[in-house]
Amino acid sequence: MQTVLETKNVIKNYRKTKAVRNLSIKLEENTIYGLLGRNGAGKTTLLNLLTGHKFPDSGEIKGFGKTLNKGDSLQEICYIKDNHQFFEESKVIQLLNFAAPFYEHWDWNFANELLRQFELDPNKKFKKLSRGMKSTVGIMIGLASRAPITIFDEPLLGLDAVMREKFYDILLKDYAEHPRTILMSTHLIDEISKVVEKVMILETGSIKLFDDMDTIRNKSYFVSGKSDVVESILKHKNVIHKDQHGKITIAAVFNTMSKQEIMEAEELELSVEGMSLQKFFSYYCMGGDKHE
Amino acid sequence: MKASFDEGQPIFQQIAEMIEDDILNKTYGENEQVMSTTAFAKTFQINPATAVKGINLLVEEGILYKRRGLGMFVAEGAKEKILTKRKDSFYRDYVMKLLNEAGKIELTTDDVIKMIKNGDRS
């Protein structure tokens, strides 16, 4: 697959804060990425760097093979920031009219469809919208742009569950018909686990994990049962979290377990269960990777 | 067909099993078209790449085949292939679990056999 966007040894500091440390990543065409990380991990800084809104102190950023210089931003990117910097006095329709000419693949039919789906009144002023409705304006522009690279920073802030479901639904439908690269940061981890193909976990400005969602799902387990049995069976496994209650231990494992190994554990009366991405994320970021 | 996915097992594997189930229960016959990856993505709110992976798994095993420009179809002999595969794992996936649980609640294998025979109304 073709790489559409990449960073090489990128460093960005804000005074004394190291926001992004020596970061090298590659984003491929036609893939949906999820960017996860705790507050202050450097997600927004990374997105600002990728889109040319900030310039790295050192390192290189390339879009479609071309190095980005200071002030450059790629026409192929649509970036929807979380602190929407839309003109407060504008009506929704004016914001769309303003955005449309920037994007070569903008689709007005789709934009109108989105207005209807998200129940937005095009003649309402942006400042009169609720927090969630403001988010949907960003979502609409991001989706209707059909930009080869669309980047959302926390697109779902303030949206209720119904609207979020609608977003995932529309996103996947449209993506299936118009594949492109989509990168979104979010704290709604379990919700995006089915939607994204690859997951990037950022911690204090570095990539802690960058892997296929399927691989993570296939490598994260809860193993629980009698403490000594759990300990012995997991001796050579990467245990990222452990909870002990009396004689019982519940261990969170980040390691592949073969069918054979799971069977052996079950024969010893241990229970082996899958883990949600959100649980995995919190253990992984809390305890870290002790094995590797 | 089911409505949601379990944790722990990759979604693409669950997609493959879902299609296999539908072949076993005759929802899809030989040379019949199965749901497209796009339809899978839309219906289950999953990434289309995941659906592609699941379907490719079955193509590799000769259970589905591709017709250019048309989509995926059930191969001849698909049902037999699935049956062989599933029978192989039946002992591990079901019988062993059953005997484990029986052991826990102090049922002997004979007790279990008796229960199976009594419960068998066919």
Coordinates of C-alpha atoms in Angstrom, one line a residue:
Chain A
M1 CA 0.0 0.0 0.0
Q2 CA 1.1 3.5 -0.8
T3 CA 2.3 5.7 2.1
V4 CA 0.4 9.0 2.0
L5 CA 1.8 10.7 5.0
E6 CA 4.8 10.1 7.1
T7 CA 7.0 11.6 9.8
K8 CA 10.7 10.9 10.3
N9 CA 12.3 11.6 13.7
V10 CA 10.0 14.5 14.3
I11 CA 10.6 16.6 17.5
K12 CA 8.4 19.4 18.8
N13 CA 9.0 21.3 22.0
Y14 CA 6.9 24.0 23.6
R15 CA 9.4 25.9 25.8
K16 CA 10.4 23.2 28.3
T17 CA 7.7 20.7 27.4
K18 CA 8.7 17.9 25.0
A19 CA 5.4 17.6 23.1
V20 CA 6.6 15.1 20.4
R21 CA 9.8 13.1 20.8
N22 CA 11.5 11.6 17.9
L23 CA 8.4 10.4 16.2
S24 CA 8.4 8.3 13.0
I25 CA 5.2 7.0 11.6
K26 CA 3.7 6.1 8.3
L27 CA 0.1 6.4 7.3
E28 CA -1.1 4.4 4.3
E29 CA -3.8 5.0 1.7
N30 CA -7.3 3.8 2.3
T31 CA -7.0 3.0 6.0
I32 CA -8.9 4.2 9.0
Y33 CA -6.6 5.0 11.9
G34 CA -7.5 5.6 15.6
L35 CA -5.2 7.9 17.6
L36 CA -5.4 7.1 21.3
G37 CA -3.6 8.6 24.2
R38 CA -4.2 10.1 27.6
N39 CA -4.7 13.8 28.0
G40 CA -1.5 15.7 27.3
A41 CA 0.0 12.8 25.4
G42 CA 0.7 14.9 22.4
K43 CA -2.2 13.9 20.1
T44 CA -3.2 17.3 19.1
T45 CA 0.4 18.4 18.6
L46 CA 1.0 15.4 16.3
L47 CA -2.2 16.2 14.3
N48 CA -1.1 19.9 14.0
L49 CA 2.3 18.8 12.7
L50 CA 0.9 16.3 10.2
T51 CA -1.4 19.0 8.8
G52 CA 1.2 21.8 8.6
H53 CA -0.5 23.8 11.3
K54 CA 2.7 23.5 13.3
F55 CA 6.2 23.0 12.1
P56 CA 8.6 20.5 13.8
D57 CA 11.8 21.7 15.6
S58 CA 13.6 18.9 13.8
G59 CA 12.7 15.9 11.6
E60 CA 10.8 15.6 8.4
I61 CA 7.2 15.4 7.4
K62 CA 6.3 14.1 4.0
G63 CA 2.9 14.1 2.3
F64 CA 2.6 11.9 -0.9
G65 CA 6.3 11.7 -1.0
K66 CA 6.9 15.5 -0.9
T67 CA 8.7 17.1 2.1
L68 CA 6.6 19.7 3.8
N69 CA 8.3 23.0 4.4
K70 CA 7.3 25.6 6.8
G71 CA 4.0 27.1 5.9
D72 CA 3.1 24.3 3.5
S73 CA -0.1 22.4 3.9
L74 CA -1.4 19.7 1.7
Q75 CA -4.4 20.3 -0.4
E76 CA -5.3 16.7 0.0
I77 CA -5.8 17.0 3.7
C78 CA -9.0 18.0 5.5
Y79 CA -8.3 18.8 9.1
I80 CA -11.1 19.2 11.6
K81 CA -9.8 20.6 14.8
D82 CA -11.5 20.0 18.1
N83 CA -11.7 23.6 19.1
H84 CA -13.7 24.5 15.9
Q85 CA -12.3 27.7 14.7
F86 CA -15.4 28.5 12.7
F87 CA -16.7 32.1 12.5
E88 CA -19.3 32.3 15.3
E89 CA -21.6 34.7 13.4
S90 CA -21.8 32.5 10.3
K91 CA -24.8 30.4 9.5
V92 CA -24.1 26.6 9.0
I93 CA -24.7 26.9 5.3
Q94 CA -22.2 29.7 5.0
L95 CA -19.6 27.6 6.7
L96 CA -20.2 24.8 4.2
N97 CA -20.1 27.3 1.3
F98 CA -16.8 28.6 2.7
A99 CA -15.3 25.1 3.1
A100 CA -16.4 23.5 -0.2
P101 CA -14.0 25.3 -2.6
F102 CA -10.9 24.1 -0.6
Y103 CA -11.6 20.4 -1.4
E104 CA -11.3 19.0 -4.8
H105 CA -13.6 16.0 -4.1
W106 CA -16.2 17.9 -2.1
D107 CA -19.7 16.4 -2.7
W108 CA -22.6 18.8 -2.2
N109 CA -25.2 16.0 -2.5
F110 CA -23.5 14.2 0.4
A111 CA -23.2 17.5 2.4
N112 CA -27.0 18.0 2.0
E113 CA -27.7 14.5 3.0
L114 CA -25.5 15.0 6.1
L115 CA -27.5 18.1 7.0
R116 CA -30.6 16.0 6.9
Q117 CA -29.1 13.0 8.8
F118 CA -27.7 15.2 11.5
E119 CA -30.8 17.3 11.7
L120 CA -29.0 20.5 11.4
D121 CA -30.7 23.7 10.4
P122 CA -28.5 25.2 7.7
N123 CA -29.7 28.7 8.5
K124 CA -28.8 28.6 12.2
K125 CA -25.8 30.6 13.3
F126 CA -22.9 28.6 14.5
K127 CA -22.8 30.4 17.9
K128 CA -26.4 29.4 18.5
L129 CA -25.6 25.7 18.2
S130 CA -25.2 23.3 21.1
R131 CA -21.8 21.8 21.8
G132 CA -22.8 18.5 20.0
M133 CA -24.3 20.4 17.1
K134 CA -21.0 22.3 16.7
S135 CA -19.2 19.0 16.5
T136 CA -21.5 17.8 13.8
V137 CA -20.6 20.8 11.6
G138 CA -17.0 19.7 11.8
I139 CA -18.0 16.1 11.0
M140 CA -20.1 17.2 8.0
I141 CA -17.2 19.2 6.5
G142 CA -14.8 16.4 7.2
L143 CA -17.0 13.8 5.5
A144 CA -18.3 15.9 2.6
S145 CA -14.7 17.0 1.7
R146 CA -13.9 13.4 0.8
A147 CA -10.3 14.5 1.1
P148 CA -7.7 11.8 0.4
I149 CA -6.6 12.3 4.0
T150 CA -9.2 13.4 6.5
I151 CA -8.0 14.1 10.1
F152 CA -10.5 14.5 13.0
D153 CA -9.4 15.7 16.4
E154 CA -12.0 14.4 18.9
P155 CA -14.8 14.6 16.4
L156 CA -17.4 13.3 18.8
L157 CA -17.1 15.7 21.7
G158 CA -20.5 16.5 23.1
L159 CA -22.4 14.2 20.7
D160 CA -25.1 11.9 22.3
A161 CA -25.0 8.1 21.7
V162 CA -27.6 8.3 18.9
M163 CA -25.6 10.9 17.0
R164 CA -22.3 8.9 17.5
E165 CA -23.9 5.8 16.1
K166 CA -25.1 7.8 13.2
F167 CA -21.5 9.1 12.6
Y168 CA -20.0 5.6 12.6
D169 CA -22.7 4.3 10.3
I170 CA -22.3 7.1 7.8
L171 CA -18.5 7.1 8.0
L172 CA -18.3 3.4 7.2
K173 CA -20.9 3.5 4.5
D174 CA -19.1 6.4 2.8
Y175 CA -15.7 4.9 3.4
A176 CA -16.7 1.6 1.8
E177 CA -17.8 3.5 -1.3
H178 CA -15.0 6.1 -1.3
P179 CA -12.0 4.6 0.5
R180 CA -9.5 7.2 1.8
T181 CA -7.2 7.7 4.7
I182 CA -8.9 8.8 7.9
L183 CA -7.2 9.5 11.1
M184 CA -9.1 10.4 14.3
S185 CA -8.2 11.0 17.8
T186 CA -10.7 10.0 20.4
H187 CA -11.3 8.9 24.0
L188 CA -14.3 6.8 23.0
I189 CA -12.1 3.8 22.7
D190 CA -14.5 0.9 22.6
E191 CA -16.7 2.7 20.2
I192 CA -14.1 3.1 17.6
S193 CA -12.6 -0.4 18.0
K194 CA -14.7 -1.9 15.3
V195 CA -14.4 1.1 13.0
V196 CA -10.6 1.6 12.8
E197 CA -8.2 -0.8 11.1
K198 CA -5.1 0.4 12.9
V199 CA -4.5 1.9 16.3
M200 CA -1.8 4.2 17.4
I201 CA -1.2 4.8 21.1
L202 CA 0.7 8.0 22.0
E203 CA 2.3 8.5 25.4
T204 CA 4.3 11.5 26.4
G205 CA 5.0 12.4 22.8
S206 CA 6.2 8.9 21.7
I207 CA 4.4 6.1 19.9
K208 CA 3.8 3.4 22.5
L209 CA 2.0 1.0 20.2
F210 CA 1.1 1.1 16.5
D211 CA -0.7 -2.1 15.4
D212 CA -3.6 -3.6 13.6
M213 CA -6.8 -3.6 15.7
D214 CA -7.2 -7.3 14.9
T215 CA -3.8 -8.1 16.2
I216 CA -4.4 -6.2 19.5
R217 CA -7.7 -8.0 19.9
N218 CA -6.1 -11.3 19.3
K219 CA -3.3 -10.6 21.8
S220 CA -5.2 -9.2 24.8
Y221 CA -6.8 -11.5 27.3
F222 CA -7.9 -11.8 30.9
V223 CA -6.7 -14.9 32.6
S224 CA -8.2 -15.5 36.0
G225 CA -8.3 -18.2 38.6
K226 CA -6.3 -19.5 41.5
S227 CA -3.3 -17.2 42.0
D228 CA -0.5 -19.9 41.9
V229 CA -2.0 -21.5 38.8
V230 CA -2.3 -18.1 37.1
E231 CA 1.3 -17.2 38.0
S232 CA 2.7 -20.5 36.7
I233 CA 0.8 -20.5 33.4
L234 CA 1.7 -16.9 32.7
K235 CA 5.4 -17.1 33.7
H236 CA 6.6 -16.3 30.2
K237 CA 3.8 -14.1 29.1
N238 CA 3.6 -10.3 29.0
V239 CA 1.3 -9.5 31.9
I240 CA 0.3 -5.8 31.8
H241 CA -1.9 -5.7 34.9
K242 CA -2.7 -7.9 37.8
D243 CA -5.5 -7.8 40.4
Q244 CA -5.3 -10.1 43.4
H245 CA -8.3 -10.8 45.6
G246 CA -7.4 -13.4 48.2
K247 CA -6.5 -16.6 46.5
I248 CA -7.8 -15.4 43.1
T249 CA -5.8 -13.5 40.5
I250 CA -7.1 -11.7 37.5
A251 CA -4.3 -11.0 35.1
A252 CA -4.4 -8.9 31.9
V253 CA -2.2 -10.4 29.3
F254 CA -0.8 -8.8 26.2
N255 CA 0.6 -11.8 24.3
T256 CA -0.6 -14.2 21.7
M257 CA -2.1 -17.4 23.3
S258 CA -2.5 -20.3 21.0
K259 CA -5.7 -22.5 21.1
Q260 CA -3.6 -25.1 22.7
E261 CA -2.4 -22.8 25.5
I262 CA -6.0 -21.5 26.1
M263 CA -7.1 -25.1 26.3
E264 CA -4.4 -26.0 28.8
A265 CA -5.3 -23.0 31.0
E266 CA -9.0 -24.0 30.9
E267 CA -8.1 -27.6 31.9
L268 CA -6.4 -26.1 35.0
E269 CA -9.7 -24.4 35.7
L270 CA -8.6 -21.0 34.7
S271 CA -10.8 -18.7 32.7
V272 CA -9.5 -17.0 29.6
E273 CA -11.6 -14.2 28.2
G274 CA -11.1 -11.5 25.6
M275 CA -10.5 -7.9 26.6
S276 CA -12.1 -4.8 25.3
L277 CA -9.8 -2.2 23.7
Q278 CA -10.6 0.3 26.4
K279 CA -9.5 -2.0 29.2
F280 CA -6.4 -2.9 27.2
F281 CA -5.6 0.8 26.7
S282 CA -6.0 1.7 30.4
Y283 CA -3.9 -1.2 31.6
Y284 CA -1.3 -0.7 28.9
C285 CA -0.9 3.0 29.6
M286 CA -1.0 2.5 33.4
G287 CA 1.3 -0.4 33.8
G288 CA 3.2 -0.4 30.6
D289 CA 4.9 -3.2 28.9
K290 CA 7.0 -5.1 31.3
H291 CA 7.9 -8.0 29.1
E292 CA 9.4 -6.2 26.1
Chain B
M1 CA -26.0 -14.5 11.3
K2 CA -25.7 -12.7 14.6
A3 CA -25.9 -9.2 15.7
S4 CA -22.7 -8.5 17.5
F5 CA -19.2 -9.7 18.1
D6 CA -17.4 -11.2 21.0
E7 CA -14.2 -9.8 22.5
G8 CA -11.1 -11.9 22.3
Q9 CA -11.5 -13.3 18.9
P10 CA -10.6 -11.2 15.9
I11 CA -13.7 -9.8 14.2
F12 CA -12.6 -11.2 10.8
Q13 CA -12.6 -14.7 12.2
Q14 CA -16.1 -14.1 13.5
I15 CA -17.2 -12.9 10.1
A16 CA -15.8 -16.1 8.5
E17 CA -17.6 -18.2 11.0
M18 CA -20.8 -16.3 10.4
I19 CA -20.6 -17.1 6.7
E20 CA -19.8 -20.7 7.5
D21 CA -22.8 -21.0 9.8
D22 CA -25.0 -19.6 7.0
I23 CA -23.6 -22.2 4.6
L24 CA -24.3 -24.9 7.1
N25 CA -27.8 -23.8 7.8
K26 CA -28.4 -23.5 4.0
T27 CA -29.0 -19.8 4.0
Y28 CA -26.4 -19.9 1.2
G29 CA -26.3 -22.8 -1.2
E30 CA -23.4 -23.8 -3.6
N31 CA -22.7 -21.1 -6.3
E32 CA -24.9 -18.6 -4.4
Q33 CA -23.6 -15.2 -3.8
V34 CA -22.7 -14.1 -0.2
M35 CA -23.0 -10.6 1.2
S36 CA -20.4 -8.2 -0.2
T37 CA -17.7 -6.8 2.0
T38 CA -19.3 -3.4 1.6
A39 CA -22.6 -4.8 2.8
F40 CA -20.9 -6.4 5.8
A41 CA -19.2 -3.2 6.7
K42 CA -22.5 -1.3 6.6
T43 CA -24.6 -3.9 8.3
F44 CA -22.2 -4.6 11.2
Q45 CA -20.5 -1.2 11.4
I46 CA -17.1 -2.7 10.9
N47 CA -14.1 -1.6 8.9
P48 CA -14.5 -2.9 5.3
A49 CA -10.9 -4.2 5.5
T50 CA -12.0 -6.5 8.4
A51 CA -14.7 -7.9 6.3
V52 CA -12.3 -8.4 3.4
K53 CA -10.0 -10.3 5.7
G54 CA -12.8 -12.6 6.9
I55 CA -13.9 -13.4 3.4
N56 CA -10.3 -14.0 2.2
L57 CA -9.9 -16.5 4.9
L58 CA -12.7 -18.5 3.4
V59 CA -11.3 -18.0 -0.1
E60 CA -8.0 -19.5 1.0
E61 CA -9.8 -22.5 2.4
G62 CA -11.7 -23.0 -0.9
I63 CA -15.1 -22.3 0.8
L64 CA -15.8 -19.2 -1.2
Y65 CA -14.6 -18.2 -4.7
K66 CA -14.5 -14.9 -6.5
R67 CA -16.3 -14.0 -9.7
R68 CA -14.7 -11.0 -11.2
G69 CA -16.8 -7.9 -10.9
L70 CA -19.6 -9.8 -9.4
G71 CA -18.6 -10.8 -5.9
M72 CA -18.1 -13.8 -3.7
F73 CA -19.8 -17.1 -4.2
V74 CA -20.1 -20.4 -2.3
A75 CA -17.8 -23.0 -3.7
E76 CA -18.9 -26.5 -4.6
G77 CA -18.2 -28.8 -1.7
A78 CA -18.0 -25.9 0.7
K79 CA -20.4 -27.5 3.2
E80 CA -18.3 -30.7 3.4
K81 CA -15.2 -28.7 4.0
I82 CA -16.8 -26.7 6.8
L83 CA -18.2 -29.9 8.3
T84 CA -14.8 -31.6 8.4
K85 CA -13.2 -28.6 9.9
R86 CA -15.8 -28.1 12.5
K87 CA -15.9 -31.8 13.5
D88 CA -12.2 -31.6 14.1
S89 CA -12.6 -28.8 16.6
F90 CA -15.9 -30.1 18.1
Y91 CA -14.1 -32.2 20.7
R92 CA -11.9 -29.3 21.8
D93 CA -14.5 -26.6 21.6
Y94 CA -17.5 -28.4 23.1
V95 CA -16.8 -31.8 24.5
M96 CA -13.8 -30.8 26.6
K97 CA -15.6 -27.8 27.9
L98 CA -18.6 -29.9 28.8
L99 CA -16.5 -32.4 30.7
N100 CA -14.6 -29.7 32.4
E101 CA -17.8 -28.2 33.7
A102 CA -19.1 -31.6 34.6
G103 CA -16.0 -32.3 36.6
K104 CA -16.4 -29.0 38.5
I105 CA -19.9 -29.9 39.7
E106 CA -18.8 -33.5 40.4
L107 CA -20.7 -35.2 37.6
T108 CA -19.0 -38.3 36.2
T109 CA -18.6 -38.9 32.5
D110 CA -21.3 -41.7 32.9
D111 CA -23.7 -39.1 34.4
V112 CA -23.1 -36.9 31.4
I113 CA -23.6 -39.7 28.9
K114 CA -26.9 -40.6 30.7
M115 CA -28.0 -37.0 30.5
I116 CA -27.2 -36.8 26.8
K117 CA -29.1 -40.0 26.1
N118 CA -32.1 -38.9 28.1
G119 CA -32.2 -35.5 26.6
D120 CA -32.0 -36.8 23.1
R121 CA -35.6 -36.7 21.9
S122 CA -34.9 -37.6 18.3

